[in-house]
GROMACS .gro file of C-alpha atoms in nm:
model
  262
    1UNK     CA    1  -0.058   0.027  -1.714
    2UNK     CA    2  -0.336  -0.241  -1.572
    3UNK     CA    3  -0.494  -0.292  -1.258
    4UNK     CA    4  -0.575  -0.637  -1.151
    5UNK     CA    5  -0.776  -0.788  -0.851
    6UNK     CA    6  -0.821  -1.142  -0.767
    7UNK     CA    7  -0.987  -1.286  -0.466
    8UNK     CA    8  -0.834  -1.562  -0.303
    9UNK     CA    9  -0.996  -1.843  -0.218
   10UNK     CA   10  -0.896  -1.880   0.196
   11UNK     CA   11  -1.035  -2.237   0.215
   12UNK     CA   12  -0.728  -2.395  -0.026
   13UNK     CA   13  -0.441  -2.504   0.128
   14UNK     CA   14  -0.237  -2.345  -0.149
   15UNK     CA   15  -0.362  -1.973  -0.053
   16UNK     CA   16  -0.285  -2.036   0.279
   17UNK     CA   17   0.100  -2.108   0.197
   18UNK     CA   18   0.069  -1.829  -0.006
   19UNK     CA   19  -0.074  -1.606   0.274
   20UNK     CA   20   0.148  -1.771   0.538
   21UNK     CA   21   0.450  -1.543   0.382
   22UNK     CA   22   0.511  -1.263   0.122
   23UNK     CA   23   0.833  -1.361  -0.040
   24UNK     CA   24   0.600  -1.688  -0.198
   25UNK     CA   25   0.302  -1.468  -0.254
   26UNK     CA   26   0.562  -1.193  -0.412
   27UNK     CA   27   0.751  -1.504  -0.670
   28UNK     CA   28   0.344  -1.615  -0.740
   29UNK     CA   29   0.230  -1.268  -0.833
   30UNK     CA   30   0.577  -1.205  -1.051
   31UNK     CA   31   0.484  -1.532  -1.233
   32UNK     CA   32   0.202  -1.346  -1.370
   33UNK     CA   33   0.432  -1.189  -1.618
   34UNK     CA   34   0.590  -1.420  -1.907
   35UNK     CA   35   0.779  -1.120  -2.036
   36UNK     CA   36   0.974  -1.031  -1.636
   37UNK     CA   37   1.244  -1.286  -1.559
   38UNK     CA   38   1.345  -1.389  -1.200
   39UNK     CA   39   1.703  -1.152  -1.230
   40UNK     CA   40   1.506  -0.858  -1.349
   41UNK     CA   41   1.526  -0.534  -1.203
   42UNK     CA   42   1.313  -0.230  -1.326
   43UNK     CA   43   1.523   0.089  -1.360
   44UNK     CA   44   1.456   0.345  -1.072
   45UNK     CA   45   1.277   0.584  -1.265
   46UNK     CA   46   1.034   0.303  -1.433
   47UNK     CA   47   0.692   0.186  -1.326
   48UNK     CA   48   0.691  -0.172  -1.175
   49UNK     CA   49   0.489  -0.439  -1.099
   50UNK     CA   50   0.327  -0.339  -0.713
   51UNK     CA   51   0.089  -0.568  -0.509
   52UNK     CA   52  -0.140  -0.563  -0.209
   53UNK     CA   53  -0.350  -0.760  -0.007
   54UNK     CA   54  -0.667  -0.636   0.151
   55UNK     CA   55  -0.826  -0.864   0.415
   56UNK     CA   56  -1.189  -0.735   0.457
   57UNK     CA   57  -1.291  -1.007   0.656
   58UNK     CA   58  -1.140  -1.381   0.786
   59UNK     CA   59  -1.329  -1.518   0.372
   60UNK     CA   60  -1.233  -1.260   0.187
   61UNK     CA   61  -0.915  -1.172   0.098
   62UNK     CA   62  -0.826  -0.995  -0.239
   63UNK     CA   63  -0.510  -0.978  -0.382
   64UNK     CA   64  -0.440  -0.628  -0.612
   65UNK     CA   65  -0.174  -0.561  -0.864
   66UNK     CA   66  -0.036  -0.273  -1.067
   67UNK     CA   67   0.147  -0.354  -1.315
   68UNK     CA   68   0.316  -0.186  -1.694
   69UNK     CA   69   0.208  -0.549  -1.885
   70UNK     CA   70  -0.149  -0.723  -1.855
   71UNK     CA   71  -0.103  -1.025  -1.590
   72UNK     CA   72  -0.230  -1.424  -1.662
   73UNK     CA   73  -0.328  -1.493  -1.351
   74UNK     CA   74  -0.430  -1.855  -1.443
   75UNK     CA   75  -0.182  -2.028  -1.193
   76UNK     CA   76  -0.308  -1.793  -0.901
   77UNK     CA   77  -0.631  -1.938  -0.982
   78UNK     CA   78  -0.558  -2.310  -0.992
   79UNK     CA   79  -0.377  -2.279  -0.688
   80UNK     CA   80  -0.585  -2.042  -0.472
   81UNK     CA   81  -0.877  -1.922  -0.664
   82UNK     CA   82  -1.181  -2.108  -0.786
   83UNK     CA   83  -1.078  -2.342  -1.123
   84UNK     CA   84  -1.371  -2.507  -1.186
   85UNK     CA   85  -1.602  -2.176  -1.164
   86UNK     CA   86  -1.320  -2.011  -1.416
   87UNK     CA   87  -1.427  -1.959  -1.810
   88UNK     CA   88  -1.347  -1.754  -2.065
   89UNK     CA   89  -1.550  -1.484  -2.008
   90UNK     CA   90  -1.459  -1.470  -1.650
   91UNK     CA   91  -1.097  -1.635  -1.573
   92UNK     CA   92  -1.083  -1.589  -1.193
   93UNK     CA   93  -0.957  -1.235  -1.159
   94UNK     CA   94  -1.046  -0.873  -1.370
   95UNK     CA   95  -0.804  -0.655  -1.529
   96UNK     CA   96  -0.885  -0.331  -1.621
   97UNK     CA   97  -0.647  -0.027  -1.782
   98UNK     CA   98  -0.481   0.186  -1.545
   99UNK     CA   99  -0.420   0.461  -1.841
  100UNK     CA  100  -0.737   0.665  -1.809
  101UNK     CA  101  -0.741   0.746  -1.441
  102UNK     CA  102  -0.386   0.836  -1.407
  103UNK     CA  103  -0.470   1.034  -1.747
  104UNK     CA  104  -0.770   1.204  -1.551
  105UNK     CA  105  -0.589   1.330  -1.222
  106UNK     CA  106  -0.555   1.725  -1.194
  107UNK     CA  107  -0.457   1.942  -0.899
  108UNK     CA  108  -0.723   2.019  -0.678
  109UNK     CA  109  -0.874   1.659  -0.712
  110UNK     CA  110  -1.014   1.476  -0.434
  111UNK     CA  111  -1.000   1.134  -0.406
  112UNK     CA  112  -1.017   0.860  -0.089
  113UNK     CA  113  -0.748   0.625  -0.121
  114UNK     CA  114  -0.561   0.336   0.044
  115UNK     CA  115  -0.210   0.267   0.140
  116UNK     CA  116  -0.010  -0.069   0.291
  117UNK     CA  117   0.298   0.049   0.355
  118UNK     CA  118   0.667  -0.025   0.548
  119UNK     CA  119   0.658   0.330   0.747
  120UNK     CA  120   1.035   0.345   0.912
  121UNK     CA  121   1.311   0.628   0.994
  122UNK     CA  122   1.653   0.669   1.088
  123UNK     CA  123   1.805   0.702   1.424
  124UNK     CA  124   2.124   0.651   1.615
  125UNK     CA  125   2.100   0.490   1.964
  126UNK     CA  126   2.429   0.591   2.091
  127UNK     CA  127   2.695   0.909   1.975
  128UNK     CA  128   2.935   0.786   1.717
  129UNK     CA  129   2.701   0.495   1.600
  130UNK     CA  130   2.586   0.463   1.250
  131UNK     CA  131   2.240   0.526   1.240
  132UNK     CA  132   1.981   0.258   1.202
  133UNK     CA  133   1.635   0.179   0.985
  134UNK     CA  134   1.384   0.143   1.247
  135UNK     CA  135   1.019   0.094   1.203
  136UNK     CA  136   0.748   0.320   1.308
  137UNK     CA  137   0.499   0.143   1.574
  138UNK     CA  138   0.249   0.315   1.690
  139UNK     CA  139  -0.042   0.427   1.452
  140UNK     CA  140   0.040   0.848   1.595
  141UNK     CA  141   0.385   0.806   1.457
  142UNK     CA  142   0.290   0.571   1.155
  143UNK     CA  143   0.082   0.851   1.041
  144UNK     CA  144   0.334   1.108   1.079
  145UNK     CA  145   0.526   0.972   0.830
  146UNK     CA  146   0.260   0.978   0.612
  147UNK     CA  147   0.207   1.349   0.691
  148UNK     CA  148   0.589   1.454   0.634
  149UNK     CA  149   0.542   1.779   0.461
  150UNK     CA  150   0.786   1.658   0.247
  151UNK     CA  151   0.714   1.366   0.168
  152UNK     CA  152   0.371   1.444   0.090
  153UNK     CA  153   0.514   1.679  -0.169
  154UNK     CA  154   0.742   1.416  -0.308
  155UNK     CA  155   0.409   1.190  -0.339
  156UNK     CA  156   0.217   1.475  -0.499
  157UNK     CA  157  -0.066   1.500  -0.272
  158UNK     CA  158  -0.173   1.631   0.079
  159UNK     CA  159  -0.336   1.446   0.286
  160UNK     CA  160  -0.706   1.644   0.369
  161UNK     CA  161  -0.797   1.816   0.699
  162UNK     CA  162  -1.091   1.762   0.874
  163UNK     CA  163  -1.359   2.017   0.895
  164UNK     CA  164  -1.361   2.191   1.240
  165UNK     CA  165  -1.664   2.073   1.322
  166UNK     CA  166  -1.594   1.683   1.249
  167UNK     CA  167  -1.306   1.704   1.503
  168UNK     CA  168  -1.389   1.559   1.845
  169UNK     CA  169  -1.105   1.766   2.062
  170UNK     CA  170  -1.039   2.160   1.973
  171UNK     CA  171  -0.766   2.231   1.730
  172UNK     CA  172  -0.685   1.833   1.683
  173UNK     CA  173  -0.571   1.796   2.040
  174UNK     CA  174  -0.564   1.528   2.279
  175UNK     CA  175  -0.571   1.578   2.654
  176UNK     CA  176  -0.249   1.644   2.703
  177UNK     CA  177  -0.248   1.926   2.457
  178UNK     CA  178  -0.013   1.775   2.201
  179UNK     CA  179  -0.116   1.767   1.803
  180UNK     CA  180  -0.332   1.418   1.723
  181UNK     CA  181  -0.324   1.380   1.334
  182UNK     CA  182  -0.611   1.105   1.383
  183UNK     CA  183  -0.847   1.412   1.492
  184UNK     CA  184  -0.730   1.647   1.235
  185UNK     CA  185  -0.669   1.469   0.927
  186UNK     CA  186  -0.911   1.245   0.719
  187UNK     CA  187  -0.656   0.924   0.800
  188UNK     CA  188  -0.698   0.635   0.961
  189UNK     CA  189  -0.414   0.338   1.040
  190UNK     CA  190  -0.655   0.062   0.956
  191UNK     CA  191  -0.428  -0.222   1.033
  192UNK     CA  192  -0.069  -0.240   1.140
  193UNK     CA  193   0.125  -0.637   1.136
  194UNK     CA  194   0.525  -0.707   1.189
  195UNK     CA  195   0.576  -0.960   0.890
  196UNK     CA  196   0.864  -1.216   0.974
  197UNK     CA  197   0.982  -1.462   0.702
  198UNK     CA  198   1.337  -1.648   0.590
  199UNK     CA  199   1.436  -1.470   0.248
  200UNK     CA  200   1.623  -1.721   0.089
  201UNK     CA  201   1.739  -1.731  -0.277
  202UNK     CA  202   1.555  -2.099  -0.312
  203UNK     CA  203   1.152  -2.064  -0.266
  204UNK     CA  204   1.203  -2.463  -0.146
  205UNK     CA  205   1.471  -2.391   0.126
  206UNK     CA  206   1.388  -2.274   0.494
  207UNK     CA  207   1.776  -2.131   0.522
  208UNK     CA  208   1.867  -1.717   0.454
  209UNK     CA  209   1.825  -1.449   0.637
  210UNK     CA  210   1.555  -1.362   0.901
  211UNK     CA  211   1.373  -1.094   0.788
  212UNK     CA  212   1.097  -0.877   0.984
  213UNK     CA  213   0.891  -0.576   0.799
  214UNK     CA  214   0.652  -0.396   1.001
  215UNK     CA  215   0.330  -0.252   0.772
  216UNK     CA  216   0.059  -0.029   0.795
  217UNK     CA  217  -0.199   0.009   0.621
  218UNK     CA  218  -0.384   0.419   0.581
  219UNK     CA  219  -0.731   0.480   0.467
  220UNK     CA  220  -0.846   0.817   0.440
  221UNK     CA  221  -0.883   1.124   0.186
  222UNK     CA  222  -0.609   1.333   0.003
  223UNK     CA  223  -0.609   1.616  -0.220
  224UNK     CA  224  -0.408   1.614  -0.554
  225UNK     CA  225  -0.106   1.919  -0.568
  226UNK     CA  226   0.096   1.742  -0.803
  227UNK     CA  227  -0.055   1.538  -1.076
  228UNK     CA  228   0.274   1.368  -1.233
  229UNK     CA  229   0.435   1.315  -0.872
  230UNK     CA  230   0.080   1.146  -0.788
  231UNK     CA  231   0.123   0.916  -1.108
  232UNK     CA  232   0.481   0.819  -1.047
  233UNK     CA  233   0.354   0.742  -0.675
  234UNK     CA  234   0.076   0.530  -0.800
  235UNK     CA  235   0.276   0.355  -1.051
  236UNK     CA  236   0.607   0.296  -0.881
  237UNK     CA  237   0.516   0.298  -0.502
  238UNK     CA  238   0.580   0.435  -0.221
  239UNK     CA  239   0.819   0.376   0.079
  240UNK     CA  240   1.049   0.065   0.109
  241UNK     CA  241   0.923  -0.303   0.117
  242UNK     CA  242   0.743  -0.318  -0.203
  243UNK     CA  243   0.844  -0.635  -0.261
  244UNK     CA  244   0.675  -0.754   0.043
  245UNK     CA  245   0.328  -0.623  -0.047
  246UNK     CA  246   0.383  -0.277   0.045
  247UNK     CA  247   0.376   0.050  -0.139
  248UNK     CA  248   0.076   0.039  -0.380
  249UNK     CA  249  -0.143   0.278  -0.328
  250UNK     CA  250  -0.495   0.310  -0.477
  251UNK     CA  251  -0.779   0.570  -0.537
  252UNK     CA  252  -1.151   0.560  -0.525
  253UNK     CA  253  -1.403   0.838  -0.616
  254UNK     CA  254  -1.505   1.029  -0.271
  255UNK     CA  255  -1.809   0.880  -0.187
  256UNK     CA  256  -1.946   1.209   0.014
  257UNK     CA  257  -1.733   1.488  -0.087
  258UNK     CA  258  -1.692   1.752   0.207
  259UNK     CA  259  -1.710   2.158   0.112
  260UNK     CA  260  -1.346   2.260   0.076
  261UNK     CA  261  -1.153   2.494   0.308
  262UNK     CA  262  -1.061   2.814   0.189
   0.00000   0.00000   0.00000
């Protein structure tokens, strides 16, 4: 497994009609792969190629990928990085192997991490009707999906509490006495966009179907329970959309780590 990250140059016209949708970012990032044809489909149980983009700032937008092969991102860079900077010691993006942190995770483990994901349920308008995939939109509900005790256990890790005396309203309340998970969890809905794009079958063709995927993206600090559920999660994804730039989700050492609760 690798781990790639390439920043994208926003002042190219080819990034921008790469940002301006992710079904052409999604075809550009699979191109990184000689060995993965178009008609390829990893097995459910396998790890697959996941992507992400993190925009920090209106400049700087950088483009990560986890993936089971190394990537050649070569044509990302002629079309939306910085050719004529590129060499052979530094091509325009840096790959690194995935291997030794998913080898290093154990229960217990604290880490901060980052999530873009497609956070949706299932409901039925009306009794008798078949019920529907609907999108979570506010960040209170976004993050209770995240939160689902069960999914959380599916995903091998909890999500951390917040110390009682980081939490601005008594218990995690709000005002009208109803649980806030913003207040008592360390998790944050950074960013939440609805995505609209034509998914057609020719990259060249504005005809298919209209398609609309609502994403969120979570910042905040989790707890390992279950190591090898954590490193199918990391390698495989999480949620739906993950062909739209949603799913991957990444850890970083805790900068300031808090005493633990008993």
């Amino acid at each position: 497994m690798f781990i790639s990250r390439f920043r994208v140059n926003t002042a190219r016209s080819g990034a921008r009609r790469l940002l301006s949708s992710p079904q052409p970012l999604h075809a550009a990032v699979m191109s990184s792969f000689p060995g993965i044809l178009p008609s390829d489909r990893p097995a459910p149980a396998a790890p697959r190629v996941l992507w992400r983009l993190d925009q920090r700032s209106r400049a700087e937008v950088l483009l990560h990928i986890v993936s089971p092969d190394r990537p050649d991102l070569t044509h990302l860079v002629e079309q939306a990085g910085w050719p004529a900077a590129a060499d052979p010691a530094n091509p325009g993006w840096q790959t690194r192997p995935y291997t030794p942190l998913l080898d290093r995770l154990g229960a217990g483990d604290r880490w901060e991490f980052r999530l873009t994901a497609n956070p949706v349920h299932n409901i039925r308008r009306k009794e008798g009707e078949p019920r529907k995939t609907t999108a979570h939109l506010t960040p209170t509900h976004q993050m209770g999906w995240l939160l689902d005790e069960k999914r959380q256990q599916r995903l091998g890790f909890r999500v951390c509490e917040k110390p009682a005396e980081r939490r601005l309203l008594p218990e995690g309340t709000t005002h009208h006495r109803r649980p806030h998970p913003g207040d008592r969890y360390e998790l944050t809905v950074r960013d939440t966009r609805s995505l609209s794009f034509t998914k057609s079958r020719d990259p060249g063709s504005s005809q298919g179907r209209q398609v609309t995927v609502v994403t969120a993206t979570f910042e905040g600090r989790l707890e390992v329970t279950e190591p090898d559920a954590l490193r199918r999660a990391l390698t495989q994804g999480v949620g739906r959309a993950r062909a739209y730039g949603c799913g991957l989700l990444t850890l970083a050492p805790v900068a300031h780590p808090a005493p633990r609760t008993p």
